[in-house]
XYZ file of C-alpha atoms in Angstrom:
657
model
C -42.688 7.320 9.800
C -40.319 10.078 9.604
C -36.971 8.265 10.478
C -37.625 5.931 7.872
C -37.590 8.273 5.424
C -34.641 9.724 6.693
C -32.285 6.553 6.635
C -33.877 5.717 3.697
C -32.770 8.643 1.872
C -29.348 8.096 3.529
C -29.128 5.030 1.886
C -30.353 5.457 -1.040
C -28.267 8.178 -1.616
C -24.911 6.200 -0.240
C -25.500 3.067 -2.137
C -26.115 4.514 -5.613
C -22.433 6.483 -5.108
C -21.196 2.597 -3.867
C -22.765 0.280 -6.252
C -20.348 -0.060 -9.285
C -18.253 -0.647 -6.211
C -19.794 -3.319 -4.854
C -17.841 -6.889 -4.046
C -19.100 -10.287 -3.281
C -17.920 -9.795 -0.297
C -19.619 -6.732 0.556
C -22.765 -8.011 -0.650
C -21.964 -11.097 2.451
C -21.652 -7.976 4.643
C -25.214 -6.278 3.783
C -26.748 -9.829 4.250
C -25.377 -11.056 7.583
C -24.890 -7.311 9.187
C -27.760 -6.584 7.655
C -30.085 -9.804 8.867
C -28.690 -9.088 12.597
C -29.366 -5.544 12.710
C -32.913 -6.179 11.511
C -33.095 -9.055 14.195
C -32.098 -7.192 16.580
C -34.734 -4.855 17.637
C -37.241 -8.297 17.991
C -34.515 -10.148 20.163
C -34.118 -6.801 22.646
C -37.877 -7.048 23.169
C -38.216 -10.973 23.341
C -35.354 -10.339 26.095
C -37.577 -7.384 28.090
C -40.381 -9.179 27.761
C -38.901 -12.452 28.750
C -37.480 -10.082 32.236
C -40.753 -8.990 32.818
C -41.909 -12.099 33.280
C -39.540 -13.946 34.973
C -39.870 -10.211 37.086
C -44.001 -11.636 37.780
C -43.443 -14.819 38.447
C -41.029 -13.734 41.128
C -43.765 -11.513 42.454
C -46.318 -14.077 41.994
C -44.633 -16.988 43.869
C -43.809 -14.350 46.878
C -47.003 -14.263 47.070
C -47.791 -17.247 47.877
C -49.119 -18.691 44.405
C -48.322 -22.240 42.523
C -45.761 -22.129 40.316
C -48.505 -24.054 37.595
C -50.555 -20.849 38.380
C -48.284 -18.479 37.543
C -46.667 -20.102 34.497
C -50.222 -20.075 33.165
C -51.206 -16.789 34.014
C -47.745 -15.731 32.213
C -48.122 -17.828 29.229
C -52.251 -16.100 28.946
C -50.328 -13.291 28.947
C -47.991 -13.236 26.612
C -50.479 -15.093 24.382
C -52.537 -12.296 24.606
C -49.494 -9.959 23.590
C -48.491 -12.041 20.905
C -51.929 -11.737 19.109
C -53.222 -8.776 19.915
C -51.901 -6.162 17.215
C -50.600 -3.759 18.875
C -48.581 -0.410 17.763
C -45.602 -1.951 19.913
C -45.365 -4.257 16.991
C -45.764 -2.362 13.939
C -43.055 -0.157 15.844
C -40.232 -3.744 16.082
C -40.891 -4.296 12.831
C -39.943 -0.534 11.975
C -37.372 -0.449 13.916
C -35.884 -3.584 12.127
C -36.135 -2.270 8.874
C -34.894 1.220 10.159
C -31.925 -0.378 11.569
C -30.913 -2.802 8.007
C -31.133 0.067 6.151
C -28.548 1.683 8.818
C -25.962 -1.522 8.464
C -26.614 -1.224 4.566
C -25.665 2.312 4.845
C -22.574 1.912 6.692
C -21.549 -1.512 4.895
C -22.165 1.203 2.266
C -20.020 3.850 3.770
C -17.257 1.998 4.911
C -16.445 0.516 1.346
C -15.773 4.306 -0.229
C -13.597 4.735 2.540
C -11.461 1.860 2.618
C -11.770 0.480 -0.891
C -8.527 3.177 -2.277
C -6.100 1.845 -0.072
C -4.909 -2.157 -0.130
C -5.545 -3.527 3.592
C -2.293 -5.530 3.310
C -0.234 -2.477 3.191
C -1.618 -2.016 7.127
C -0.226 -5.290 8.167
C 3.086 -4.740 9.375
C 4.987 -8.006 10.710
C 7.825 -6.160 11.091
C 6.802 -3.562 13.516
C 7.438 -4.289 17.629
C 5.469 -7.347 18.590
C 5.715 -6.524 22.221
C 3.552 -3.372 20.795
C 1.070 -5.595 18.371
C 0.616 -8.036 20.824
C -0.066 -5.835 23.484
C -2.031 -4.321 21.225
C -4.309 -7.398 20.034
C -4.521 -9.298 23.483
C -4.238 -6.538 26.005
C -7.090 -4.073 24.459
C -8.954 -7.296 24.036
C -9.203 -7.975 27.499
C -9.550 -5.035 28.645
C -13.125 -4.285 27.054
C -13.832 -8.136 27.837
C -13.180 -6.777 31.052
C -15.679 -3.769 30.336
C -17.893 -5.906 28.989
C -17.885 -7.766 32.321
C -18.435 -4.572 34.196
C -21.397 -3.240 32.312
C -23.192 -6.202 32.698
C -22.561 -6.635 36.739
C -24.272 -2.920 36.194
C -27.723 -4.347 34.318
C -26.078 -2.407 30.677
C -27.439 -5.655 28.849
C -27.155 -3.979 25.446
C -23.524 -2.409 26.101
C -22.362 -5.412 27.850
C -23.233 -7.080 24.254
C -21.665 -4.671 22.284
C -18.393 -3.966 24.050
C -18.536 -7.932 24.235
C -18.189 -8.294 20.182
C -15.870 -5.052 20.080
C -13.408 -7.186 22.024
C -13.461 -10.549 19.394
C -12.965 -8.153 17.006
C -10.756 -6.830 18.808
C -8.344 -9.627 19.410
C -9.104 -10.840 15.485
C -7.235 -7.146 13.902
C -6.906 -5.159 16.728
C -3.753 -3.634 15.260
C -5.083 -2.979 11.940
C -7.979 -1.460 13.573
C -5.189 1.054 15.101
C -3.521 1.203 12.290
C -6.725 2.661 10.731
C -7.739 4.409 12.817
C -8.814 7.325 10.441
C -10.961 6.322 8.260
C -12.625 3.811 11.143
C -13.426 7.420 13.103
C -14.588 9.048 10.073
C -16.710 6.250 9.077
C -17.712 5.776 12.677
C -18.500 9.698 12.726
C -21.255 9.921 9.813
C -23.341 6.919 11.101
C -23.449 7.589 14.323
C -24.504 11.256 13.515
C -27.560 9.457 10.401
C -28.060 7.280 13.800
C -28.618 9.976 16.037
C -31.007 11.649 13.946
C -32.844 8.788 13.116
C -33.645 8.221 17.034
C -34.518 11.944 17.078
C -36.793 11.942 14.441
C -38.794 8.487 15.325
C -42.508 7.465 16.871
C -41.832 7.630 20.892
C -43.183 4.620 21.352
C -40.245 3.184 19.583
C -37.203 1.749 21.113
C -34.969 3.622 18.578
C -36.421 6.868 20.197
C -35.886 5.770 23.767
C -31.733 4.425 22.365
C -29.392 6.466 23.897
C -26.162 8.567 22.336
C -23.917 5.548 23.885
C -25.806 2.891 22.960
C -26.738 4.415 19.072
C -22.197 4.902 19.002
C -21.980 1.678 20.301
C -24.186 0.103 17.601
C -22.495 1.952 15.027
C -19.105 0.807 15.889
C -19.819 -2.877 16.295
C -21.515 -2.663 12.494
C -18.150 -0.697 11.566
C -15.337 -2.796 13.196
C -16.575 -5.824 11.821
C -16.808 -4.588 8.672
C -13.040 -3.908 8.858
C -12.372 -6.979 10.099
C -13.655 -9.065 7.581
C -11.759 -6.706 5.403
C -8.727 -8.397 7.357
C -9.878 -11.347 7.077
C -10.107 -11.538 3.719
C -6.972 -10.004 2.474
C -4.885 -12.528 4.777
C -6.736 -14.984 3.210
C -5.620 -13.531 0.456
C -2.292 -12.608 0.459
C -0.854 -16.307 2.589
C -3.795 -18.674 1.505
C -0.727 -21.456 2.499
C -2.322 -20.753 6.048
C -5.312 -22.710 5.386
C -4.757 -24.437 2.218
C -0.481 -24.832 1.015
C -2.010 -26.898 -2.388
C -2.242 -24.575 -4.906
C -3.960 -26.493 -7.197
C -7.088 -26.379 -4.316
C -7.017 -22.595 -3.487
C -9.007 -21.437 -6.615
C -12.177 -22.798 -3.741
C -10.926 -19.784 -1.433
C -11.610 -17.091 -4.444
C -15.323 -16.937 -4.008
C -16.267 -15.023 -0.405
C -19.905 -16.126 -1.498
C -18.210 -19.800 -1.586
C -18.886 -22.329 1.143
C -15.553 -23.147 0.998
C -14.415 -19.531 1.875
C -15.873 -19.225 4.815
C -14.895 -22.203 5.983
C -11.585 -21.209 4.973
C -12.404 -17.924 7.754
C -13.743 -19.647 10.144
C -10.205 -22.362 10.022
C -8.721 -18.974 9.260
C -10.292 -17.168 13.290
C -9.584 -20.886 14.915
C -5.652 -20.062 14.378
C -5.265 -16.369 14.250
C -1.736 -16.146 13.973
C 0.244 -12.642 15.545
C 1.189 -9.893 12.702
C 4.544 -11.180 13.812
C 4.273 -14.767 12.789
C 3.430 -13.894 9.626
C 6.792 -13.602 5.991
C 6.782 -9.601 5.852
C 7.892 -10.395 2.300
C 5.246 -10.981 0.553
C 3.761 -7.409 1.825
C 7.101 -5.775 0.892
C 7.126 -7.046 -2.075
C 3.540 -5.948 -2.962
C 4.467 -2.550 -1.467
C 7.478 -2.163 -4.221
C 4.805 -3.270 -7.306
C 3.064 -0.553 -5.818
C 5.963 2.495 -5.895
C 7.293 1.133 -9.288
C 3.752 1.314 -10.563
C 3.092 5.026 -8.993
C 4.336 7.409 -10.938
C 4.025 6.253 -14.757
C 1.013 3.879 -14.855
C -2.048 6.535 -13.642
C -4.450 5.417 -16.169
C -3.669 1.781 -15.390
C -4.009 3.223 -11.596
C -6.563 4.900 -11.887
C -9.030 1.554 -13.457
C -7.735 -1.116 -11.068
C -8.847 1.049 -8.594
C -12.652 -0.381 -9.622
C -11.517 -3.280 -9.247
C -12.098 -5.796 -6.312
C -9.260 -5.347 -3.978
C -7.822 -8.864 -3.989
C -8.411 -9.198 -7.913
C -6.701 -5.623 -8.285
C -3.855 -7.078 -5.692
C -2.862 -9.178 -8.135
C -3.430 -7.198 -11.687
C -0.891 -4.726 -9.670
C 1.245 -7.346 -9.525
C 0.571 -9.255 -12.860
C 1.170 -5.309 -14.617
C 4.309 -4.310 -12.294
C 6.288 -7.363 -13.561
C 4.662 -6.543 -17.133
C 6.149 -3.252 -17.201
C 9.306 -4.404 -15.755
C 10.571 -6.757 -17.632
C 9.346 -4.200 -20.508
C 12.141 -1.852 -19.312
C 14.229 -4.218 -18.825
C 14.514 -5.989 -22.453
C 14.259 -2.191 -23.944
C 15.797 0.472 -21.737
C 19.149 -1.069 -20.906
C 22.185 0.844 -21.222
C 23.709 -1.305 -23.886
C 21.887 -4.129 -26.592
C 23.809 -6.648 -25.142
C 22.816 -5.526 -21.861
C 18.916 -5.737 -23.372
C 19.228 -9.395 -24.920
C 20.938 -10.983 -21.853
C 18.042 -9.306 -20.110
C 15.912 -11.135 -22.132
C 17.806 -14.203 -21.860
C 17.386 -13.555 -18.133
C 13.490 -13.722 -17.517
C 12.913 -16.484 -20.356
C 14.802 -18.457 -18.002
C 13.022 -17.673 -15.143
C 9.444 -18.220 -16.900
C 11.169 -21.687 -17.176
C 11.838 -22.089 -14.282
C 8.320 -20.839 -13.062
C 6.099 -22.788 -15.347
C 8.315 -25.940 -15.836
C 10.073 -26.642 -12.957
C 13.070 -29.462 -13.007
C 12.511 -32.033 -10.518
C 16.615 -31.597 -9.743
C 15.925 -27.459 -9.617
C 13.471 -28.810 -6.927
C 15.992 -30.609 -4.773
C 19.147 -28.799 -4.821
C 16.767 -24.806 -3.896
C 13.725 -27.308 -1.466
C 15.608 -25.310 0.902
C 15.727 -21.879 -0.217
C 12.847 -20.107 0.714
C 11.494 -22.281 3.780
C 10.680 -19.422 5.821
C 8.727 -17.507 2.861
C 5.822 -20.635 2.053
C 3.953 -18.057 -0.286
C 7.264 -18.839 -3.091
C 7.675 -21.574 -5.481
C 10.089 -24.081 -3.929
C 11.926 -25.026 -6.502
C 13.583 -21.296 -7.350
C 17.317 -20.117 -6.531
C 16.555 -16.529 -5.702
C 19.960 -15.629 -4.515
C 21.544 -16.910 -8.465
C 18.701 -14.100 -9.698
C 19.392 -11.509 -7.168
C 23.083 -11.215 -9.058
C 21.438 -11.709 -12.522
C 18.563 -8.538 -12.178
C 19.763 -4.509 -11.660
C 17.779 -3.812 -8.314
C 16.598 -5.401 -5.149
C 13.339 -4.119 -6.072
C 13.609 -5.572 -9.638
C 14.098 -9.080 -7.797
C 10.613 -8.444 -5.859
C 8.463 -7.403 -8.773
C 10.230 -11.208 -10.335
C 8.870 -12.727 -6.550
C 5.314 -10.960 -6.852
C 4.943 -12.801 -10.253
C 6.547 -15.864 -9.008
C 3.808 -16.459 -6.529
C 0.996 -15.203 -9.266
C 2.090 -17.378 -11.682
C 0.073 -20.785 -10.748
C -2.743 -19.717 -12.663
C -1.037 -17.758 -15.126
C -0.811 -19.555 -18.869
C 2.063 -20.431 -19.678
C 1.611 -19.977 -23.036
C 1.080 -16.502 -23.401
C 4.228 -15.360 -21.385
C 6.332 -17.127 -23.788
C 4.416 -15.062 -26.549
C 5.362 -12.041 -24.843
C 8.653 -12.736 -24.457
C 8.774 -13.347 -28.231
C 6.676 -10.125 -28.900
C 10.042 -8.278 -26.868
C 12.515 -10.268 -28.913
C 10.893 -9.143 -32.055
C 12.412 -5.292 -30.401
C 15.495 -6.337 -29.573
C 15.728 -7.075 -33.521
C 14.294 -3.848 -34.469
C 12.988 -5.453 -37.595
C 10.517 -3.993 -39.905
C 6.934 -4.226 -39.869
C 6.695 -5.364 -43.485
C 2.311 -5.749 -43.955
C -0.241 -4.584 -41.885
C -0.791 -8.915 -41.169
C 2.629 -8.071 -39.401
C 0.978 -5.223 -37.164
C -1.600 -7.014 -36.045
C 0.239 -10.732 -35.163
C 2.587 -7.658 -33.433
C -0.284 -6.200 -31.391
C -1.289 -9.430 -30.654
C 1.193 -10.806 -28.880
C 2.177 -7.185 -27.045
C -1.017 -6.826 -25.797
C -3.312 -9.532 -27.003
C -1.226 -11.879 -24.791
C -1.305 -9.575 -21.884
C -5.105 -9.578 -22.059
C -5.085 -13.247 -22.061
C -3.268 -13.212 -18.730
C -5.417 -10.631 -17.046
C -8.263 -12.272 -18.115
C -6.624 -15.678 -16.760
C -6.205 -13.162 -13.175
C -9.718 -12.024 -12.982
C -11.440 -15.424 -13.074
C -9.298 -16.772 -10.449
C -9.939 -14.432 -7.994
C -13.373 -13.681 -8.531
C -13.565 -17.704 -7.876
C -14.172 -18.990 -11.988
C -11.511 -21.130 -11.133
C -8.173 -21.761 -12.722
C -7.822 -20.765 -16.125
C -3.652 -21.410 -16.798
C -3.196 -24.083 -18.011
C -4.443 -25.659 -21.080
C -4.585 -29.263 -21.558
C -7.500 -30.718 -19.953
C -8.981 -28.040 -18.101
C -12.946 -27.752 -18.311
C -13.414 -24.178 -16.759
C -10.905 -22.250 -19.231
C -13.091 -21.245 -22.106
C -11.258 -20.314 -25.331
C -13.837 -17.916 -27.116
C -13.554 -15.289 -23.895
C -9.490 -15.568 -24.127
C -10.064 -15.001 -27.916
C -11.888 -12.312 -27.381
C -9.746 -11.008 -24.552
C -6.941 -10.522 -26.585
C -8.726 -8.575 -29.382
C -9.675 -6.454 -26.989
C -5.729 -5.761 -26.085
C -4.891 -6.002 -29.362
C -7.399 -3.030 -30.031
C -5.714 -1.322 -27.792
C -1.962 -1.743 -28.473
C -3.434 -0.862 -32.330
C -4.703 2.657 -30.867
C -1.435 3.269 -28.786
C 0.876 2.579 -31.480
C -1.567 4.565 -34.011
C -1.167 7.781 -31.673
C 2.638 7.225 -31.189
C 3.769 7.629 -34.217
C 5.591 10.646 -33.665
C 6.994 9.312 -30.027
C 8.209 6.256 -31.417
C 10.310 7.683 -34.032
C 11.975 10.043 -31.638
C 13.120 6.873 -29.574
C 14.294 4.478 -32.912
C 11.580 3.036 -33.335
C 8.985 2.660 -35.788
C 5.732 0.372 -35.657
C 4.124 1.732 -39.109
C 4.185 -1.007 -42.059
C 5.492 -0.648 -44.990
C 3.335 -1.885 -46.682
C 1.935 2.042 -46.243
C 4.809 3.484 -47.474
C 5.115 5.273 -50.707
C 7.786 3.557 -52.851
C 10.680 2.801 -51.615
C 9.577 2.171 -48.303
C 12.946 1.354 -47.224
C 13.619 5.549 -47.502
C 10.518 6.842 -44.862
C 11.797 3.774 -43.070
C 14.804 5.306 -42.536
C 13.964 8.898 -41.720
C 12.107 7.536 -38.972
C 13.610 5.183 -37.586
C 17.659 5.540 -38.207
C 17.699 9.236 -38.239
C 14.611 9.982 -35.952
C 13.284 13.373 -37.369
C 9.278 12.492 -38.416
C 8.733 15.965 -39.667
C 10.988 15.247 -42.275
C 8.111 12.968 -43.385
C 5.447 14.959 -43.067
C 2.032 15.436 -40.467
C -0.359 14.874 -43.140
C 1.713 11.489 -44.298
C 1.875 10.569 -40.499
C -1.594 11.402 -39.849
C -2.435 9.272 -42.819
C -0.645 6.585 -41.517
C -2.228 6.293 -37.909
C -6.022 6.672 -39.605
C -5.111 3.415 -41.429
C -4.052 1.822 -38.383
C -7.026 3.225 -36.502
C -9.059 1.622 -38.611
C -7.574 -1.830 -38.202
C -8.582 -1.191 -34.187
C -12.438 -0.560 -35.646
C -12.501 -3.507 -37.539
C -11.666 -5.970 -34.050
C -13.482 -2.956 -31.939
C -16.678 -5.340 -31.841
C -14.848 -8.262 -31.041
C -12.639 -6.589 -28.300
C -16.629 -5.438 -26.742
C -17.850 -9.117 -26.400
C -14.185 -9.631 -25.241
C -15.703 -7.446 -22.262
C -19.434 -8.970 -22.005
C -17.868 -12.194 -21.504
C -15.663 -11.361 -18.247
C -17.346 -11.649 -14.547
C -20.315 -8.705 -14.050
C -18.324 -7.039 -11.247
C -15.269 -5.877 -13.476
C -17.106 -5.335 -16.525
C -17.970 -2.025 -15.928
C -14.228 -0.527 -15.207
C -13.039 -2.614 -17.945
C -15.358 -0.945 -20.160
C -14.961 2.873 -18.813
C -10.699 1.973 -19.942
C -11.866 0.411 -22.998
C -13.825 3.093 -24.550
C -11.480 6.194 -23.376
C -9.227 4.522 -25.078
C -11.259 4.854 -28.269
C -12.204 8.027 -28.109
C -7.554 8.410 -28.756
C -9.110 7.849 -32.108
C -11.425 10.659 -32.797
C -9.548 13.071 -30.404
C -6.971 11.980 -33.125
C -8.518 12.617 -36.370
C -10.430 15.971 -35.134
C -6.987 17.360 -34.436
C -6.034 19.789 -37.449
C -2.540 18.393 -36.641
C -0.698 15.649 -35.897
C -0.254 16.301 -32.184
C 2.936 14.211 -29.786
C 0.659 12.509 -27.627
C -2.545 12.637 -28.584
C -4.747 12.389 -25.037
C -8.641 12.633 -24.170
C -9.492 16.054 -22.624
C -10.108 15.601 -19.061
C -13.615 16.294 -18.842
C -14.729 13.636 -21.454
C -12.237 10.947 -19.771
C -14.572 11.696 -16.950
C -17.538 11.603 -18.448
C -16.658 7.932 -20.274
C -16.085 6.677 -16.684
C -19.178 8.311 -15.396
C -20.866 6.490 -18.186
C -19.454 3.276 -19.053
C -19.504 2.970 -14.084
C -22.940 3.794 -13.840
C -24.316 2.057 -16.405
C -25.655 5.459 -18.584
C -25.522 4.024 -22.664
C -26.964 4.625 -25.880
C -29.785 7.608 -26.481
C -29.767 8.630 -23.238
C -26.508 8.534 -22.663
C -26.169 10.665 -25.255
C -29.030 13.185 -24.342
C -27.471 13.557 -20.783
C -23.944 14.015 -22.740
C -25.475 16.828 -25.370
C -27.710 18.305 -22.696
C -24.386 19.103 -20.342
C -21.701 20.121 -23.207
C -24.807 22.555 -23.995
C -24.578 23.352 -20.084
C -21.496 23.811 -20.129
C -21.603 25.981 -23.103
C -24.332 28.237 -22.030
C -21.909 29.153 -18.598
C -18.980 30.048 -20.564
C -20.755 32.566 -23.023
C -23.303 33.932 -20.337
C -19.599 33.805 -18.381
C -17.519 35.916 -21.463
C -20.568 38.486 -21.657
C -20.269 39.009 -18.043
C -16.652 39.371 -18.175
C -17.005 41.488 -21.660
C -19.805 43.852 -19.717
C -17.444 44.391 -17.285
C -14.720 44.968 -18.999
C -16.560 47.186 -20.987
C -18.042 49.168 -17.854
C -13.683 49.412 -16.258
C -13.135 50.986 -20.311
C -16.165 53.767 -19.713
C -15.284 54.623 -16.127
C -11.583 54.521 -17.055
C -12.536 56.956 -19.989
C -14.419 59.232 -17.722
C -11.764 59.764 -15.110
C -9.610 60.688 -17.428
C -11.389 62.857 -19.311
C -12.388 64.649 -16.191
C -9.017 64.983 -15.237
C -8.246 66.676 -18.498
C -11.365 68.932 -18.047
C -9.834 70.326 -14.177
C-alpha cells in the first residue's frame, strides 16, 4: 500500500494548490485522461491473458488436440481465473487507482506550469512554413515509424505510446517545441513521482515490473495530451470561424463540457490547419494588448491571472480597449485633440454595433483575409485617425469581441468620458454616484457580459428578446464597479487635484464651494485646503462605497463559480484601501494596502478561508509574525550590547597597557 500513499500524498498537495484554478477543460482532462489511465492495467492484463491463451491454443494444436477441446479447455481456465479471487486481481485494482491519481497529478502540475501565459502567444503563423511543416509532419511521421519498429520488436507498450505521441505531434508539434521547457519540467517531475511509485509497489504488481522507459512514455503521453487540448482550445477560442462563421452561433462553442464544443474540436482535428494557414493579425493584436497592459496594470494582471485562459484573453482585450480609449480622451496633447478622439471612438462604436448596409457594401472586401474581424469596418480609414498602430490593433481586438458586449453600456462609458472632457464640477452626492456608475459600473457590466459568454452562459450583449440575459445580475455587477470607483476617487483626492481633476461633490465643501473647488482643480494645490479637510471628504466618499458594498458582494455571488474567488479577492483588496486610509494619521498621496495583507486577502478568498476561521488564522499569523519580530529585535539588541561590551573591554585593556 506504500505506493498508494505516495501517489495520494502527491496528488493531495498538488490538487490543493491547483484547486482554485481548475477550469472546465481541466475537469474534462481529469475525467478523460484519468479514466483512460484507470483502465490501462485491466487492458494490459486482458491482452496478456489473451496472448497466453493464444500461445496455449497453438501449443495444444501441435499436440493434435481438436479445436473444440482447446476452446473448452481455455475457456475453463479463463473462467477459473476470473472467478477465483487472487492477489493479482486486487493489485490490478490498486494499480488502476494509482494510475488514476498519477494522471490527476499530471493534469494539475501541467495546469500550474502552463496557465500563466496565453497559449495563443506560442502559435506563430509568420514562422518559416517549411520548418513548421517539417516539425509537424516530418517528426510525426518519424515517431510513427519508431512505433512500427517497436511493434516488430515486440514492445507493444512502447509502440502504443509512440503511436499516440505521433498523433499528438501531428496536431500540435510546433506548439510542443515552443513550450519545450514547461513540457520538460512537468515531465521530469511526473516521471520522478511515477518512478518512485513503481519502486514502492507490490512485487506482484504490474507497476513493480514497469521499466523506466515505459514510465517516461506514460507520463509523456499525458503531458502532451494536456498541452494538445490547450492548443486546440486556444485555436477554437481565437479562430472560431474555422468551425462556425456565424457569430450568433459561436456561443455554443464556449463551454468545454458541452457536446457542441467537443464536436467542434473533432471537426477542427479532422481539418487541422497548419500554423502558416492561420491569419497572424489576431495573435499579433493580442500580443500588442498584453504589451500595452504590461507596465501600468499590474493589479489587473494579477487578478486576471486567476481566470480561465479563454476568459482572461478576452478580458485583457476589453480592458486594453478601456484603458486606451480613456488615455485617448484624457491624455491627448490638446483639448481639441481629446474631443476629436472622443468623436472617433463614438463613431467606431456606432459602426461596430450598428453597421449600415452601405458600409457593408463599401468595405465587404477590405477584411477578406482576416475573418475574425467584422467585414463592414474600413480599418484603413481608422488608421489615419488613430495615433499609432498599437491603438489600431487594440481597436481591432475590441471589434472581434464586440458581438457579445452591450452597446448601451459602451454608450454610457463614452458619456462618462465626455463628462471628464467638459470638466464640469460634481455638484451633489447623487451626481458622484451617477459618475461612478457610468465610468466603472458600465465596465463591470461589460466584464460580466464577457464572463457569461466565455463560461458558456450565452450571449448577454443584446438587450431585447434576450432570454439568457439577467438584468438583476448585471445591476449588481454595476454596483460592484461603482463601489470600486468610489474607493478609487476617495483614495486619489490629492493625486487627482495635482493633475487638475476634482470629483469631490460641491455639496461636501464649505460655502462658497467654488473657492475650494478652484483651489483643487485650477490652482492644483490641495495642501492649501488641508489634510484634515481632504481626509473628511474621502471618508464621506468611502461611506458611500460601504452603503453599496452589500449589493456589490451579491453581484459577485451571481457570477459563475469559476470566477467568483478571483473577483472577490480583487474586490476585498480594494475595499481594504478604506480602512488603510482611515487609520493613517495623515492623508497619503496614494494609500496602498500592505503587500502582506494583500497576499493574505488573496489567499483567503482563493482558498475559501472566510468567516471566524479566517479571522482566527489571520490573528494567529500576525501574532506569530509579531513574536518573530520581537524575538529578532531582542537578539539584535543583545548582540549589539555584547559587541559594545567587547569594544569597551578592548579599549580599557589597551588604555591600561
